[in-house]
CSV table of C-alpha atoms in Angstrom, one decimal:
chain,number,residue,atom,x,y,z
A,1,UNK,CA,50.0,46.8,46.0
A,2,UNK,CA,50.7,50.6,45.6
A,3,UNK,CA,53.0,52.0,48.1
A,4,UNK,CA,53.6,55.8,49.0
A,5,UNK,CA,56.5,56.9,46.9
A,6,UNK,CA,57.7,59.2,50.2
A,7,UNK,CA,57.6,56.5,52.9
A,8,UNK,CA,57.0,53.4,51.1
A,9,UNK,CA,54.3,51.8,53.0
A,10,UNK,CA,51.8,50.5,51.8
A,11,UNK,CA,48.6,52.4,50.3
A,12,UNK,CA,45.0,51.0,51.0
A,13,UNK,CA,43.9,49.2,47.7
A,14,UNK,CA,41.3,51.6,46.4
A,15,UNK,CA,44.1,53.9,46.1
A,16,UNK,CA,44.7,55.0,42.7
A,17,UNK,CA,48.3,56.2,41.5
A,18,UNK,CA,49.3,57.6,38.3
A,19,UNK,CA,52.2,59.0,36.4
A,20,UNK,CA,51.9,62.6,35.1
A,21,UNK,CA,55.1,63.1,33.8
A,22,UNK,CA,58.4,61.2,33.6
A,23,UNK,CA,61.9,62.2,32.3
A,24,UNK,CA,65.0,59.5,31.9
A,25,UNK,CA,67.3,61.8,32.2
A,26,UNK,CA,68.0,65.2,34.4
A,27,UNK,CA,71.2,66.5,36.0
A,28,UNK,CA,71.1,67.3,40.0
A,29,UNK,CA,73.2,69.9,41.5
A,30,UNK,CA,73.6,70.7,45.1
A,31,UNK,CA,73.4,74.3,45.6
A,32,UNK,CA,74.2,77.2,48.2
A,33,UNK,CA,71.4,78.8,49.8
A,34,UNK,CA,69.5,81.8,47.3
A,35,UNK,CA,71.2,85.0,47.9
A,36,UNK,CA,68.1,87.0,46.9
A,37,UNK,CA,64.4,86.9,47.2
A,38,UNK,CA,63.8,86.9,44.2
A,39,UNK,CA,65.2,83.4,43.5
A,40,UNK,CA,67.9,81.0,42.5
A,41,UNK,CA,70.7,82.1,39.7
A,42,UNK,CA,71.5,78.4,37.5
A,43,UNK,CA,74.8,80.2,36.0
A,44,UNK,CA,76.3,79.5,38.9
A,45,UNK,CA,75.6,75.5,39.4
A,46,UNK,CA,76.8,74.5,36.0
A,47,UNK,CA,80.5,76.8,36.5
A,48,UNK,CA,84.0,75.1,36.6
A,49,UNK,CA,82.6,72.4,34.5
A,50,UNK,CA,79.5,71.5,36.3
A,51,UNK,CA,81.5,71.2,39.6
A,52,UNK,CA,78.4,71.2,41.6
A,53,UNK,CA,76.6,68.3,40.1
A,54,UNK,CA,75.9,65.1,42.1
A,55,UNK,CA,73.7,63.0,40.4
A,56,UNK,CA,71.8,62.0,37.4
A,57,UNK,CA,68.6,60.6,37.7
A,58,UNK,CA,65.9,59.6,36.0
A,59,UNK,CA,62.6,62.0,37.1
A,60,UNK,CA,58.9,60.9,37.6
A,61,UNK,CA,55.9,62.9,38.6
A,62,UNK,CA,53.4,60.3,41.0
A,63,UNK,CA,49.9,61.6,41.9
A,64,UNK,CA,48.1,59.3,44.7
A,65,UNK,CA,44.3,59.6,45.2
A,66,UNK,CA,42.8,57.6,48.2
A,67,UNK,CA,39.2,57.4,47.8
A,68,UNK,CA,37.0,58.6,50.8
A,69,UNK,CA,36.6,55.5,53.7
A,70,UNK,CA,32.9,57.2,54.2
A,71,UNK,CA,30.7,59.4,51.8
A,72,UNK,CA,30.2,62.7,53.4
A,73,UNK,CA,34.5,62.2,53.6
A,74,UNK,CA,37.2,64.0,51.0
A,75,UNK,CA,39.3,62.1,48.6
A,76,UNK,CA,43.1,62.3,49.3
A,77,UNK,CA,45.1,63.8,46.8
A,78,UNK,CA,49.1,63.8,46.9
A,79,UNK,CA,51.8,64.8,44.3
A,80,UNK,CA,55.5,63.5,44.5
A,81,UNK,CA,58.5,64.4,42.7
A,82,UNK,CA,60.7,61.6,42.8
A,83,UNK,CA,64.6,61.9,41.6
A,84,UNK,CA,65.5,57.9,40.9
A,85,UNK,CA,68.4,55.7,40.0
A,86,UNK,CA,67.8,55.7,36.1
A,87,UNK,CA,69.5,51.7,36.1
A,88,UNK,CA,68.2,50.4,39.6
A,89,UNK,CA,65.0,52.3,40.0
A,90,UNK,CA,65.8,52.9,43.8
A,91,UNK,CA,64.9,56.1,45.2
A,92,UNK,CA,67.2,59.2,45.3
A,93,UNK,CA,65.5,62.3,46.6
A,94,UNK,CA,61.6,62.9,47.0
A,95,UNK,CA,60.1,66.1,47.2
A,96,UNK,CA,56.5,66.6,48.0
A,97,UNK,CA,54.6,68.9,46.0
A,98,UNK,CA,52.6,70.6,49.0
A,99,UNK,CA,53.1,73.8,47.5
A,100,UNK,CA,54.5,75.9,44.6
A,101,UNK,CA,57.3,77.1,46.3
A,102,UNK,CA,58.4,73.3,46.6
A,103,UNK,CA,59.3,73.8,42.8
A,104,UNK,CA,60.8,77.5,41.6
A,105,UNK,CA,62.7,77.5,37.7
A,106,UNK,CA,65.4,79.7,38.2
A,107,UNK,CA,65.5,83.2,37.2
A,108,UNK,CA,68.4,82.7,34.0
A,109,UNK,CA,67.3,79.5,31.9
A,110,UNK,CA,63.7,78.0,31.7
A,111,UNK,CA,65.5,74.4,31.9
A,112,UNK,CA,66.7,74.8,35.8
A,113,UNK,CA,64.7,74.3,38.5
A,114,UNK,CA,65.1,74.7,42.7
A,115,UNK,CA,63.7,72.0,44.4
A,116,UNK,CA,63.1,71.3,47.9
A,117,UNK,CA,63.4,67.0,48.9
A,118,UNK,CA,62.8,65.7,52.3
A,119,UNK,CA,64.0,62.8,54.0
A,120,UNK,CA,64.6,61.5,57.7
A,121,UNK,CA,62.8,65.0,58.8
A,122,UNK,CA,64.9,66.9,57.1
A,123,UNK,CA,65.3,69.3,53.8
A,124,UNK,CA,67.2,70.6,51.5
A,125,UNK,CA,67.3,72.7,48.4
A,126,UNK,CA,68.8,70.9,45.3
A,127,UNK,CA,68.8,72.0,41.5
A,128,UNK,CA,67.8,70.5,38.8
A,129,UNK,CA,68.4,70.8,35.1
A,130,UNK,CA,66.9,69.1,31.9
A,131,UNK,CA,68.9,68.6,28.8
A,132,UNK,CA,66.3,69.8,26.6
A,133,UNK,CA,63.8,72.8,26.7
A,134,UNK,CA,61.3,70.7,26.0
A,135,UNK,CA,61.2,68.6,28.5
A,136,UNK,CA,61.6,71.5,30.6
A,137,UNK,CA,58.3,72.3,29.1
A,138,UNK,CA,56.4,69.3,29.8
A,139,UNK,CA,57.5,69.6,33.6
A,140,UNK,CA,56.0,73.0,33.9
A,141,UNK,CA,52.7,71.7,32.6
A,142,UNK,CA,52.6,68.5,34.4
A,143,UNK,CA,52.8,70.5,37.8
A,144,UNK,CA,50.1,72.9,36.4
A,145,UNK,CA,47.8,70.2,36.1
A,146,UNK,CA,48.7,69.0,39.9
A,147,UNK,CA,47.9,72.7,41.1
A,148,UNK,CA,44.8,72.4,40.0
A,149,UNK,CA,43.9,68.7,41.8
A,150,UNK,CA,45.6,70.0,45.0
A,151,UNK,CA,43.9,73.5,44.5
A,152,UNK,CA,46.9,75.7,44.3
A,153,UNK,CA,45.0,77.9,41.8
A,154,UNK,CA,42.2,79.3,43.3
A,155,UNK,CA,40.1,79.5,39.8
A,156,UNK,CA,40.2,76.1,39.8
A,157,UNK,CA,36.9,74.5,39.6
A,158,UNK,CA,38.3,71.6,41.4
A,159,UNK,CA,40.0,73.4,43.6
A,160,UNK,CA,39.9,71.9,47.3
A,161,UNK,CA,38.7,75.9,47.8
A,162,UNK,CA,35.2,75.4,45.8
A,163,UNK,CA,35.0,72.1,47.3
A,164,UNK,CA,34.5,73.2,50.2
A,165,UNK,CA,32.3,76.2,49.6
A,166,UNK,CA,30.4,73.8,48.1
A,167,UNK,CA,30.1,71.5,51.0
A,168,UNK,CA,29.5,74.6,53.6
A,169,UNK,CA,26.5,75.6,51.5
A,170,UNK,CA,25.3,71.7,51.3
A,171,UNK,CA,25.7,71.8,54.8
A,172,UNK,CA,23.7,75.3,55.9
A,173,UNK,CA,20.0,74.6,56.6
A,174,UNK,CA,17.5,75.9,53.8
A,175,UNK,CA,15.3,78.6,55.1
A,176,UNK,CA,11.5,78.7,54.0
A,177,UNK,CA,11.1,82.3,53.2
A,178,UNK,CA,7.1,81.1,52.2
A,179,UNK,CA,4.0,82.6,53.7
A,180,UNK,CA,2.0,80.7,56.8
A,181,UNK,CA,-1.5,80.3,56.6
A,182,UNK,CA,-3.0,83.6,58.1
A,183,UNK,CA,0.3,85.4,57.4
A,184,UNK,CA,-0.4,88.7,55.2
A,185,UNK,CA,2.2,91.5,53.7
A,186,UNK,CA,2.0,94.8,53.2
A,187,UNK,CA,3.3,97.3,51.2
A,188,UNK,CA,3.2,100.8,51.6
A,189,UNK,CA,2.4,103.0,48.7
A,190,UNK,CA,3.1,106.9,48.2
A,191,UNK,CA,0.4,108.8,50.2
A,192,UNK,CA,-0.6,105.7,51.8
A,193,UNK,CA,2.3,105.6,54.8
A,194,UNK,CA,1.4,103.0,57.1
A,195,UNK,CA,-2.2,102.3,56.1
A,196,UNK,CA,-3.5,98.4,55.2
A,197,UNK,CA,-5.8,97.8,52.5
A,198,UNK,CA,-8.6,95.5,53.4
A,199,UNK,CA,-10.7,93.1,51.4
A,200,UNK,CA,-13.4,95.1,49.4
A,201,UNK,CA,-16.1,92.6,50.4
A,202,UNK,CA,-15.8,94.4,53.8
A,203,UNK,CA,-15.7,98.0,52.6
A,204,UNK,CA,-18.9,100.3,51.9
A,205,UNK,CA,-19.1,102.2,48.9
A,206,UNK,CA,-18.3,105.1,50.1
A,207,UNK,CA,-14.9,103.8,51.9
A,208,UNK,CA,-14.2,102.1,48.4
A,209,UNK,CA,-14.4,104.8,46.3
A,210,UNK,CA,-12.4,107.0,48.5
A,211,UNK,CA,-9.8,104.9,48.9
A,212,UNK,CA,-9.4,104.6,44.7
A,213,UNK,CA,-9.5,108.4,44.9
A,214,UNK,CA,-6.2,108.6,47.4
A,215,UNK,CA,-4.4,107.0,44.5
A,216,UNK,CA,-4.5,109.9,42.8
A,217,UNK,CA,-3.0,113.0,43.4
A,218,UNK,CA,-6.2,115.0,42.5
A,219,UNK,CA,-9.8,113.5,42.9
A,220,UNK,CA,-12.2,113.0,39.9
A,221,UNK,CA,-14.8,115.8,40.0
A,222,UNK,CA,-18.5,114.6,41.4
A,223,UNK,CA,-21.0,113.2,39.3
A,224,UNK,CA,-18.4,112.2,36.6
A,225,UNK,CA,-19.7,108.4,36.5
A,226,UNK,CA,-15.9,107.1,36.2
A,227,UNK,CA,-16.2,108.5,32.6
A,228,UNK,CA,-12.7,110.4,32.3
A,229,UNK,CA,-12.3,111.0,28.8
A,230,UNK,CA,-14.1,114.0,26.9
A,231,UNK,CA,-16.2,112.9,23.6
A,232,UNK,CA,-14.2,113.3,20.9
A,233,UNK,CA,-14.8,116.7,18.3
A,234,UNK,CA,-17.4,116.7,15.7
A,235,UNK,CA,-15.4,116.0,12.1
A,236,UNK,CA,-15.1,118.6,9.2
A,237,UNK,CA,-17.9,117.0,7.5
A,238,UNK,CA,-20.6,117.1,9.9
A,239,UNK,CA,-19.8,120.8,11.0
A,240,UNK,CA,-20.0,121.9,6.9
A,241,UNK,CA,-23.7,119.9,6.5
A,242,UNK,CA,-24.9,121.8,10.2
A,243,UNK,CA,-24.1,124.9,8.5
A,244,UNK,CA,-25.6,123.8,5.2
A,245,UNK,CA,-29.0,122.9,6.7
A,246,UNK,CA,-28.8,126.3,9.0
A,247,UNK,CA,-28.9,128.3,5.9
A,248,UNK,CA,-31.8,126.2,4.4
A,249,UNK,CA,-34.1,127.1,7.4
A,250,UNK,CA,-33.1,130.1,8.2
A,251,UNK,CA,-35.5,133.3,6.4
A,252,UNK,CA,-33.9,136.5,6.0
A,253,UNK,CA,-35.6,139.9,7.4
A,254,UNK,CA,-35.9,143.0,5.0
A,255,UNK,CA,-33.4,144.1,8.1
A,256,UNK,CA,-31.1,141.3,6.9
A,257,UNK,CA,-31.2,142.4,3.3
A,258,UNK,CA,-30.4,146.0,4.1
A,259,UNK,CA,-33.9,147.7,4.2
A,260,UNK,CA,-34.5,150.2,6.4
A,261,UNK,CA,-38.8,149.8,7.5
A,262,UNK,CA,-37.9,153.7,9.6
A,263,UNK,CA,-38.5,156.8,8.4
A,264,UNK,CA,-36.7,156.7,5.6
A,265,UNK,CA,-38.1,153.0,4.7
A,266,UNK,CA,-40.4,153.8,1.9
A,267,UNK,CA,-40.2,156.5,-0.7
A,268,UNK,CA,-43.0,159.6,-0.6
C-alpha cells in the first residue's frame, strides 16, 4: 500500500505514485537566513572545509495522484522532495513542492540549491549540493515537469488554471441565440432609418417600385422600362456602307455641280 511520503499514512489504493527523479548522493548544509532578496550565496556553505554540512543523503522526487472519489471531482496531484538515509532508506527531511519558491538554485553555482523541509509544523531553509552538474541538471528538469502537473506555469495546458476555465465554461448554461417562430429582424439601411420592409405579396405596384427606387440615390427617369443601359454604337462597317448607299440614291442638282440656272445661267 502507498503511503504519503510527508506523513506516512496511508494513501487510498487507486492512488498512483511515481518517481520523477532520484539522486544517490547529495550533500546537505544547514544555512543562515538569505541576506538579500535576491537569494542564497553557496560560497559561503561549502567554506572552512564544508563546515556547514550535516548530512548526506540520498534524493528522490515522489509525485502522488489520487484519482477523483466522484466524476464531476478533481484528481489530486502532490510533489515531494524527500532527503533520505542513502543505507537505511529512512526519512531525513521532506519538503513539499507547493510552490517554486520551495526550491531556489543559488545565485553562484548551478549545483546548489535552497530548500525549504517541514516537519512537526515547522520549517526551515537547508542547502543542498550535487556532486555533478549533471545531476544538477536532471533536478531542474524533473521539477519543470512537476510545475506543469501542479500548474505552476500558467501556459501549461494542464495547468490546474485551464482546468478550471475549462470547467467554468462546461458549467455556464448555453444560450439559444436562434429565432422563435413569429420572431423577425430588421436591419436598417442608409436612407431607410427606422423603416421595415414588408413582404411584396402585400405591396401594390406602385408601393413596390417606389421602395426599389429609395435604394438609389437618384431615381430612374419615367417610362424607362427598367432598361438602364444605352444600345451600344453602330460599328465602323455599318456607318461606311450607310454612307455608301446614300451616295448611290442621292441625284445631284445642276446647283450641286456648280451651275448657276440665274441670270447669268445660260450664255446669249
Amino acid at each position: 500500500m502507498n503511503t504519503d511520503p510527508l506523513t506516512g499514512q496511508p494513501l487510498p489504493a487507486s492512488a498512483i505514485q511515481r518517481v520523477l527523479f532520484i539522486a544517490p548522493k547529495v550533500h546537505v548544509y544547514q544555512i543562515p537566513p538569505a541576506t538579500s532578496t535576491k537569494g542564497y550565496q553557496a560560497s559561503s556553505w561549502t567554506a572552512d572545509n564544508n563546515k556547514m554540512q550535516i548530512f548526506t543523503a540520498r534524493l528522490r522526487i515522489i509525485e502522488t495522484s489520487i484519482p477523483p472519489e466522484r466524476d464531476d471531482g478533481d484528481e489530486k496531484v502532490s510533489t515531494s522532495i524527500l532527503l533520505e538515509d542513502s543505507k537505511s532508506g529512512d526519512l531525513f527531511a521532506a519538503a513539499p513542492y507547493t510552490s517554486e519558491r520551495a526550491v531556489e538554485q543559488a545565485l553562484d553555482s548551478s549545483r546548489f540549491f535552497a530548500i525549504t523541509v517541514v516537519g512537526e509544523g515547522r520549517k526551515a531553509v537547508l542547502g543542498m549540493g550535487f556532486e555533478e552538474r549533471s545531476e544538477a541538471f536532471d533536478f531542474s528538469i524533473a521539477l519543470q515537469d512537476a510545475r506543469k502537473a501542479l500548474g505552476f506555469d500558467a501556459a501549461s495546458s494542464g495547468s490546474a488554471g485551464a482546468k478550471a476555465k475549462a470547467k467554468k465554461e462546461a458549467e455556464e448554461p448555453k444560450r439559444d441565440f436562434s429565432l422563435k417562430e413569429g420572431e423577425t429582424i430588421s436591419i436598417n439601411l442608409g436612407g431607410l432609418k427606422g423603416r421595415r420592409q414588408r413582404p411584396e405579396s402585400e405591396k401594390s405596384p406602385g408601393e413596390q417600385k417606389t421602395e426599389q427606387e429609395a435604394l438609389f440615390s437618384i431615381a430612374p427617369p419615367p417610362g424607362s422600362g427598367g432598361a438602364p443601359f444605352l444600345p451600344p454604337p453602330p460599328s465602323a462597317k455599318s456607318v461606311k456602307e450607310e454612307r455608301r448607299r446614300s451616295r448611290q440614291n442621292f441625284e445631284p442638282t445642276p446647283e450641286d455641280l456648280g451651275f448657276d440656272d440665274g441670270e447669268f445661267g445660260e450664255f446669249q
